[in-house]
Amino acid sequence: MATVTQIREVRRWSMLGLGVFAQSSSAVFIHGVPFLLPALTAGGMPLATAGLLVAMPTVGLVCTLIAWGYVVDRIGERKVLVGGPLLMLVAGTAAATASNYVVFGILLFLGGIGAASTNGASGRVIVGWFPPHRRGLAMGIRQTAQPLGVGVGALAIPAVAAAHGISVAILVPTVMAGAAAIGCLIWIIDPPRPEGKAADRANPYRGDSTLWRIHAVSVLLCVPQGTVWTFALLWLHRDVGWSLTTAGALVTATQILGALGRIGAGHWSDRVGSRLGPLRTVAIAAVLAMAGLALTAWTHSWWAAIPLLIAASVITVADNGLAFTAVAEIAGPYWSGRGLGIQNTGQNLAMAAIPPAFGALITATGFPTAYLAAAVLAAAAIPLVPTDHRTEQQPRNP
């Protein structure tokens, strides 16, 4: 098996690019489906019901993330990165021919199961092939897959749904998943797992709360992120009065900026030698951005609300790569698959709850209250960020 130092630089970066594409296809399937909300509600479906339907891919994802992480630890990354996207391809193709919403929801659930495969597997490929001093940057690039996927979903799915119907719109992530499966089959190499001592194979969750605290922080910080992602398009269209095309273009632009923000956050963590210090700063910034957005939405100060929406869209995604890298480093090579599975399970449980819960909250009280609630929950994350500088400066080599 090739080692980290033996593999060619071109191959390392090309696997990073392929990991980004595979994760992007999953992100479009998971986070792009909520952009069907305008089409679903236009047909008379209540917002809370439509929110439950579009949450089904996330439900499928959270049910199997830890299981996929265990499979990655057991059989390696390449097989998982091929099998999962193939499941997305099959489920998405079947969903495009579904004749009722119950079947459609079940197939979205199955597609979410397939999408779960890429989370831990693509992260492990990158953490395994990049040295520690470049890992933050590499993982930051990998984490751009999620906002890029949301951007593709915001730009393509509402437009395709309006022009050709919901069934055709679901083929956008389906085709991407098929291409990802082929690319991973041809080009991915499983990273090496060095021979470790018994201590390296020990459960890192026993006797240490660091990983659990990082998981809790990430769950709380998912709320502002998911609120902005799920409802920004609807808010711009319904309250601000923008067309779906214009609103979709802005959401897409914010996702591109968010992707750049994740890269910057990862590079920042490499420079300062810490994942957790920058994570704490991002949490504080998320609170301020969401509170400001709530105030300006309440006062209808659109001249300030729109820039704050853009800022919030960037800030609320910057924590993901930092926490993801910290979990992989602290968990080590024999637990990183499961650690990343637990990390993503908590995050996506929160994401699954946001469409129906915040949809009902918005229906009852409006968008400003939802933004304020997201700020309050983000504030609860700040004191939970670990301050163990030893684990920050000297992570295990995965």
Coordinates of C-alpha atoms in Angstrom, one line a residue:
M1 CA 0.0 0.0 0.0
A2 CA 1.3 3.5 -0.9
T3 CA 2.1 5.8 2.0
V4 CA 1.3 9.5 2.4
T5 CA 4.8 10.5 1.3
Q6 CA 4.9 8.1 -1.6
I7 CA 1.7 9.0 -3.4
R8 CA 2.0 11.6 -6.2
E9 CA 0.9 15.1 -5.5
V10 CA -1.4 15.1 -8.5
R11 CA -3.1 11.9 -7.3
R12 CA -3.6 13.4 -3.8
W13 CA -5.2 16.5 -5.1
S14 CA -7.3 14.7 -7.7
M15 CA -8.7 12.5 -5.0
L16 CA -9.6 15.6 -3.1
G17 CA -11.4 16.9 -6.1
L18 CA -13.3 13.7 -6.6
G19 CA -14.2 13.6 -2.9
V20 CA -15.6 17.1 -3.2
F21 CA -17.7 16.1 -6.2
A22 CA -19.0 12.9 -4.5
Q23 CA -19.9 14.9 -1.4
S24 CA -21.5 17.6 -3.6
S25 CA -23.8 15.1 -5.3
S26 CA -24.9 14.0 -1.8
A27 CA -25.4 17.6 -0.7
V28 CA -27.6 18.3 -3.7
F29 CA -29.7 15.3 -2.8
I30 CA -29.9 16.1 0.9
H31 CA -30.0 19.9 0.9
G32 CA -31.3 20.6 -2.6
V33 CA -34.6 18.9 -2.1
P34 CA -35.9 21.6 0.3
F35 CA -35.8 24.0 -2.7
L36 CA -38.8 22.1 -3.9
L37 CA -40.8 23.9 -1.1
P38 CA -42.1 26.6 -3.5
A39 CA -43.4 24.0 -6.0
L40 CA -44.9 21.8 -3.2
T41 CA -46.6 24.7 -1.4
A42 CA -47.9 26.2 -4.7
G43 CA -50.0 23.1 -5.1
G44 CA -51.7 23.7 -1.8
M45 CA -49.6 21.5 0.5
P46 CA -49.2 23.0 4.0
L47 CA -45.7 24.3 4.7
A48 CA -45.2 22.0 7.7
T49 CA -46.2 18.9 5.6
A50 CA -44.0 19.9 2.7
G51 CA -41.2 20.5 5.2
L52 CA -41.6 16.9 6.5
L53 CA -41.5 15.5 3.0
V54 CA -38.3 17.4 2.0
A55 CA -36.7 16.3 5.2
M56 CA -36.9 12.6 4.3
P57 CA -33.4 12.5 2.6
T58 CA -31.9 13.9 5.8
V59 CA -33.8 11.3 7.9
G60 CA -32.4 8.5 5.7
L61 CA -28.9 10.0 6.1
V62 CA -29.0 10.3 9.9
C63 CA -30.3 6.7 10.3
T64 CA -27.2 5.3 8.6
L65 CA -24.2 7.6 9.1
I66 CA -22.7 5.7 12.0
A67 CA -23.3 2.4 10.2
W68 CA -21.5 3.8 7.1
G69 CA -18.7 4.9 9.4
Y70 CA -18.3 1.4 10.8
V71 CA -18.3 0.0 7.3
V72 CA -15.6 2.5 6.3
D73 CA -13.5 1.5 9.3
R74 CA -13.9 -2.2 8.3
I75 CA -13.7 -2.4 4.5
G76 CA -12.2 1.0 3.4
E77 CA -13.3 4.1 1.7
R78 CA -13.3 3.2 -2.0
K79 CA -16.0 0.6 -1.9
V80 CA -18.3 2.8 0.2
L81 CA -17.7 5.8 -2.2
V82 CA -18.9 3.6 -5.1
G83 CA -21.8 1.7 -3.4
G84 CA -23.4 4.8 -1.8
P85 CA -23.7 6.9 -4.9
L86 CA -25.1 3.9 -6.8
L87 CA -27.9 3.7 -4.3
M88 CA -28.6 7.4 -4.8
L89 CA -28.7 6.8 -8.5
V90 CA -31.2 3.9 -8.2
A91 CA -33.4 5.7 -5.6
G92 CA -33.4 9.0 -7.5
T93 CA -34.3 7.4 -10.8
A94 CA -37.2 5.6 -9.2
A95 CA -38.3 8.8 -7.4
A96 CA -38.6 10.5 -10.8
T97 CA -41.3 8.0 -11.8
A98 CA -43.1 7.9 -8.4
S99 CA -46.9 8.4 -8.8
N100 CA -47.7 9.7 -5.2
Y101 CA -46.0 11.6 -2.5
V102 CA -45.8 8.7 -0.1
V103 CA -43.7 6.6 -2.5
F104 CA -41.8 9.7 -3.4
G105 CA -40.9 10.3 0.3
I106 CA -39.8 6.7 0.8
L107 CA -37.5 6.9 -2.2
L108 CA -36.1 10.2 -0.9
F109 CA -35.4 8.3 2.3
L110 CA -33.5 5.6 0.5
G111 CA -31.6 8.2 -1.5
G112 CA -30.6 9.8 1.8
I113 CA -29.2 6.4 2.9
G114 CA -27.0 6.3 -0.1
A115 CA -26.0 10.0 0.4
A116 CA -24.8 9.2 3.9
S117 CA -21.9 7.1 2.5
T118 CA -19.9 10.0 1.2
N119 CA -19.7 12.0 4.5
G120 CA -17.3 9.9 6.5
A121 CA -15.7 8.1 3.5
S122 CA -14.6 11.2 1.6
G123 CA -13.4 12.9 4.8
R124 CA -11.3 9.9 5.7
V125 CA -9.7 9.8 2.2
I126 CA -8.7 13.4 2.6
V127 CA -7.6 13.2 6.3
G128 CA -5.7 10.0 5.4
W129 CA -3.8 11.3 2.4
F130 CA -2.9 14.9 3.6
P131 CA -0.2 15.6 6.3
P132 CA -1.4 17.5 9.4
H133 CA 0.0 20.9 8.4
R134 CA -2.1 20.9 5.2
R135 CA -5.1 19.0 6.5
G136 CA -7.1 22.0 7.6
L137 CA -6.8 23.5 4.2
A138 CA -7.6 20.2 2.4
M139 CA -10.6 19.6 4.7
G140 CA -11.8 23.1 4.2
I141 CA -11.7 22.5 0.4
R142 CA -13.6 19.2 0.9
Q143 CA -16.2 21.0 3.1
T144 CA -17.0 23.3 0.2
A145 CA -18.9 20.4 -1.2
Q146 CA -21.9 21.1 1.0
P147 CA -22.4 24.8 0.2
L148 CA -21.6 24.1 -3.5
G149 CA -24.2 21.4 -3.5
V150 CA -26.7 23.8 -1.9
G151 CA -25.8 26.4 -4.5
V152 CA -26.4 23.9 -7.3
G153 CA -29.7 22.9 -5.8
A154 CA -30.8 26.5 -5.3
L155 CA -30.0 27.4 -8.9
A156 CA -31.2 24.3 -10.7
I157 CA -33.9 22.5 -8.7
P158 CA -36.5 25.4 -8.4
A159 CA -36.0 26.3 -12.1
V160 CA -36.2 22.7 -13.3
A161 CA -39.3 22.1 -11.1
A162 CA -41.0 25.1 -12.4
A163 CA -40.3 24.3 -16.0
H164 CA -40.6 20.5 -16.0
G165 CA -42.0 19.4 -12.7
I166 CA -40.8 17.9 -9.4
S167 CA -40.0 14.5 -10.9
V168 CA -37.6 15.9 -13.4
A169 CA -36.0 18.2 -10.8
I170 CA -35.0 15.2 -8.6
L171 CA -32.8 13.9 -11.5
V172 CA -30.3 16.7 -11.0
P173 CA -28.6 15.0 -8.0
T174 CA -29.3 11.6 -9.4
V175 CA -27.1 12.1 -12.5
M176 CA -24.4 13.6 -10.3
A177 CA -24.4 10.6 -8.1
G178 CA -24.0 8.2 -11.1
A179 CA -21.0 10.2 -12.3
A180 CA -19.5 10.2 -8.8
A181 CA -19.8 6.4 -8.5
I182 CA -17.9 5.9 -11.8
G183 CA -15.2 8.4 -10.8
C184 CA -14.6 6.9 -7.4
L185 CA -14.4 3.4 -8.9
I186 CA -11.7 4.4 -11.2
W187 CA -9.6 6.8 -9.2
I188 CA -9.9 6.5 -5.4
I189 CA -7.2 4.7 -3.4
D190 CA -7.8 3.8 0.2
P191 CA -5.4 5.7 2.5
P192 CA -3.0 3.8 4.6
R193 CA -3.8 2.8 8.1
P194 CA -0.5 2.6 10.1
E195 CA 0.1 -0.2 12.5
G196 CA -0.9 1.2 15.9
K197 CA -0.5 0.4 19.5
A198 CA -3.4 -0.8 21.6
A199 CA -3.9 2.7 22.9
D200 CA -4.4 3.9 19.4
R201 CA -7.3 1.4 18.9
A202 CA -8.9 2.3 22.2
N203 CA -12.3 4.0 22.3
P204 CA -11.5 7.8 22.3
Y205 CA -15.0 8.5 23.8
R206 CA -14.2 6.8 27.1
G207 CA -13.0 9.0 29.9
D208 CA -12.8 12.1 27.8
S209 CA -15.6 14.5 26.9
T210 CA -13.7 16.4 24.2
L211 CA -15.3 14.6 21.2
W212 CA -18.8 14.7 22.8
R213 CA -18.5 18.4 23.3
I214 CA -17.4 19.0 19.7
H215 CA -20.4 17.0 18.6
A216 CA -22.8 19.1 20.7
V217 CA -21.3 22.3 19.5
S218 CA -21.8 21.2 15.9
V219 CA -25.4 20.2 16.5
L220 CA -26.2 23.7 18.0
L221 CA -24.4 25.5 15.2
C222 CA -26.4 23.5 12.6
V223 CA -29.5 25.4 13.6
P224 CA -28.6 28.8 12.1
Q225 CA -27.0 27.1 9.1
G226 CA -30.1 25.0 8.4
T227 CA -32.5 27.9 9.0
V228 CA -30.7 30.0 6.5
W229 CA -30.3 27.2 3.9
T230 CA -33.9 25.9 4.1
F231 CA -35.9 29.2 4.3
A232 CA -33.7 31.9 2.7
L233 CA -35.2 31.3 -0.7
L234 CA -38.8 31.3 0.6
W235 CA -38.1 34.4 2.7
L236 CA -36.6 36.4 -0.2
H237 CA -39.6 35.4 -2.4
R238 CA -42.4 35.7 0.1
D239 CA -41.4 38.6 2.4
V240 CA -38.9 40.6 0.4
G241 CA -40.8 40.1 -2.8
W242 CA -38.0 38.8 -5.1
S243 CA -38.7 36.5 -8.0
L244 CA -37.6 32.8 -7.5
T245 CA -34.9 33.3 -10.2
T246 CA -33.4 36.3 -8.5
A247 CA -33.7 34.8 -5.0
G248 CA -32.1 31.5 -6.3
A249 CA -29.2 33.4 -7.8
L250 CA -28.5 35.2 -4.5
V251 CA -28.7 31.9 -2.5
T252 CA -26.3 30.3 -5.1
A253 CA -23.9 33.3 -4.7
T254 CA -23.9 33.0 -0.9
Q255 CA -23.1 29.3 -1.1
I256 CA -20.1 30.0 -3.3
L257 CA -19.0 32.6 -0.7
G258 CA -19.6 30.1 2.0
A259 CA -17.4 27.6 0.2
L260 CA -14.6 30.1 0.1
G261 CA -15.2 30.8 3.8
R262 CA -14.7 27.2 4.7
I263 CA -11.4 27.1 2.8
G264 CA -10.3 30.2 4.6
A265 CA -11.3 28.8 8.0
G266 CA -9.3 25.6 7.3
H267 CA -6.2 27.5 6.3
W268 CA -6.6 29.7 9.4
S269 CA -6.7 26.6 11.6
D270 CA -3.5 25.4 10.0
R271 CA -1.7 28.7 10.6
V272 CA -2.7 29.0 14.2
G273 CA -2.2 25.2 15.0
S274 CA -5.7 24.9 16.4
R275 CA -9.2 23.8 15.2
L276 CA -11.0 24.6 18.4
G277 CA -10.0 28.3 18.8
P278 CA -11.3 29.3 15.4
L279 CA -14.4 27.2 16.0
R280 CA -15.2 29.3 19.1
T281 CA -14.7 32.5 17.2
V282 CA -17.0 31.3 14.4
A283 CA -19.7 30.4 16.9
I284 CA -19.7 34.0 18.3
A285 CA -19.9 35.4 14.8
A286 CA -22.9 33.2 14.0
V287 CA -24.8 34.5 17.0
L288 CA -24.2 38.1 16.1
A289 CA -25.1 37.5 12.4
M290 CA -28.4 35.7 13.2
A291 CA -29.4 38.2 15.8
G292 CA -28.8 41.0 13.4
L293 CA -30.7 39.2 10.7
A294 CA -33.7 38.8 13.1
L295 CA -33.7 42.5 13.9
T296 CA -33.5 43.7 10.4
A297 CA -36.2 41.2 9.2
W298 CA -38.5 42.4 12.0
T299 CA -38.0 46.1 11.1
H300 CA -38.2 45.3 7.3
S301 CA -34.8 47.0 6.8
W302 CA -34.0 45.2 3.6
W303 CA -31.0 47.4 2.9
A304 CA -29.3 45.8 5.9
A305 CA -31.1 42.4 6.0
I306 CA -29.8 41.3 2.6
P307 CA -26.1 41.9 3.5
L308 CA -26.7 40.2 6.8
L309 CA -28.2 37.2 5.1
I310 CA -25.1 37.0 2.9
A311 CA -22.8 37.3 5.9
A312 CA -24.9 34.7 7.9
S313 CA -24.8 32.3 4.9
V314 CA -20.9 32.4 5.0
I315 CA -20.4 32.5 8.8
T316 CA -22.8 29.7 9.6
V317 CA -21.0 27.1 7.4
A318 CA -17.5 28.0 8.5
D319 CA -17.5 25.8 11.5
N320 CA -18.2 22.5 9.7
G321 CA -14.7 21.9 8.4
L322 CA -13.0 22.9 11.7
A323 CA -15.1 20.5 13.8
F324 CA -14.9 17.7 11.2
T325 CA -11.1 17.9 11.1
A326 CA -10.8 18.0 14.9
V327 CA -13.0 14.9 15.2
A328 CA -11.0 13.0 12.7
E329 CA -7.7 14.0 14.3
I330 CA -8.7 13.3 17.9
A331 CA -10.5 10.0 17.1
G332 CA -7.5 8.6 15.2
P333 CA -7.3 6.1 12.3
Y334 CA -9.2 3.3 13.9
W335 CA -12.2 5.3 15.1
S336 CA -12.4 8.2 12.7
G337 CA -15.0 6.6 10.5
R338 CA -17.3 6.1 13.4
G339 CA -16.4 9.5 14.9
L340 CA -17.2 11.3 11.7
G341 CA -20.4 9.2 11.5
I342 CA -21.5 10.3 15.0
Q343 CA -20.5 13.9 14.1
N344 CA -22.7 13.9 11.0
T345 CA -25.5 12.0 12.7
G346 CA -25.9 14.7 15.3
Q347 CA -25.7 17.5 12.7
N348 CA -28.2 16.0 10.4
L349 CA -30.7 15.1 13.1
A350 CA -30.8 18.8 13.7
M351 CA -31.0 19.5 10.0
A352 CA -33.9 17.0 9.7
A353 CA -35.8 18.8 12.5
I354 CA -35.4 22.3 11.1
P355 CA -37.8 22.2 8.1
P356 CA -40.9 21.0 10.0
A357 CA -40.1 22.7 13.3
F358 CA -39.0 26.0 11.9
G359 CA -41.7 25.8 9.2
A360 CA -44.3 25.7 11.9
L361 CA -42.6 28.5 13.9
I362 CA -42.5 30.7 10.8
T363 CA -46.1 30.0 10.1
A364 CA -47.1 31.0 13.6
T365 CA -44.8 33.9 14.3
G366 CA -42.8 34.9 11.2
F367 CA -39.2 34.8 10.0
P368 CA -37.7 37.2 12.5
T369 CA -38.6 34.9 15.4
A370 CA -37.1 31.9 13.6
Y371 CA -33.8 33.8 13.1
L372 CA -33.8 34.9 16.7
A373 CA -34.3 31.3 17.9
A374 CA -31.4 30.2 15.8
A375 CA -29.2 32.9 17.4
V376 CA -30.1 31.8 20.9
L377 CA -29.3 28.1 20.1
A378 CA -26.0 29.1 18.6
A379 CA -25.2 31.1 21.7
A380 CA -25.5 28.0 23.8
A381 CA -22.7 26.4 21.7
I382 CA -20.0 29.0 22.7
P383 CA -19.3 27.7 26.3
L384 CA -19.3 24.1 25.1
V385 CA -16.3 24.5 22.7
P386 CA -13.4 22.5 24.3
T387 CA -10.3 24.3 25.5
D388 CA -7.9 21.3 25.6
H389 CA -4.9 22.9 23.9
R390 CA -3.0 19.6 24.1
T391 CA -5.5 17.9 21.8
E392 CA -5.5 20.9 19.5
Q393 CA -1.7 21.2 19.1
Q394 CA -0.9 17.5 19.1
P395 CA -3.7 15.6 17.4
R396 CA -3.2 11.9 16.7
N397 CA -1.9 11.1 13.2
P398 CA -4.8 9.6 11.3

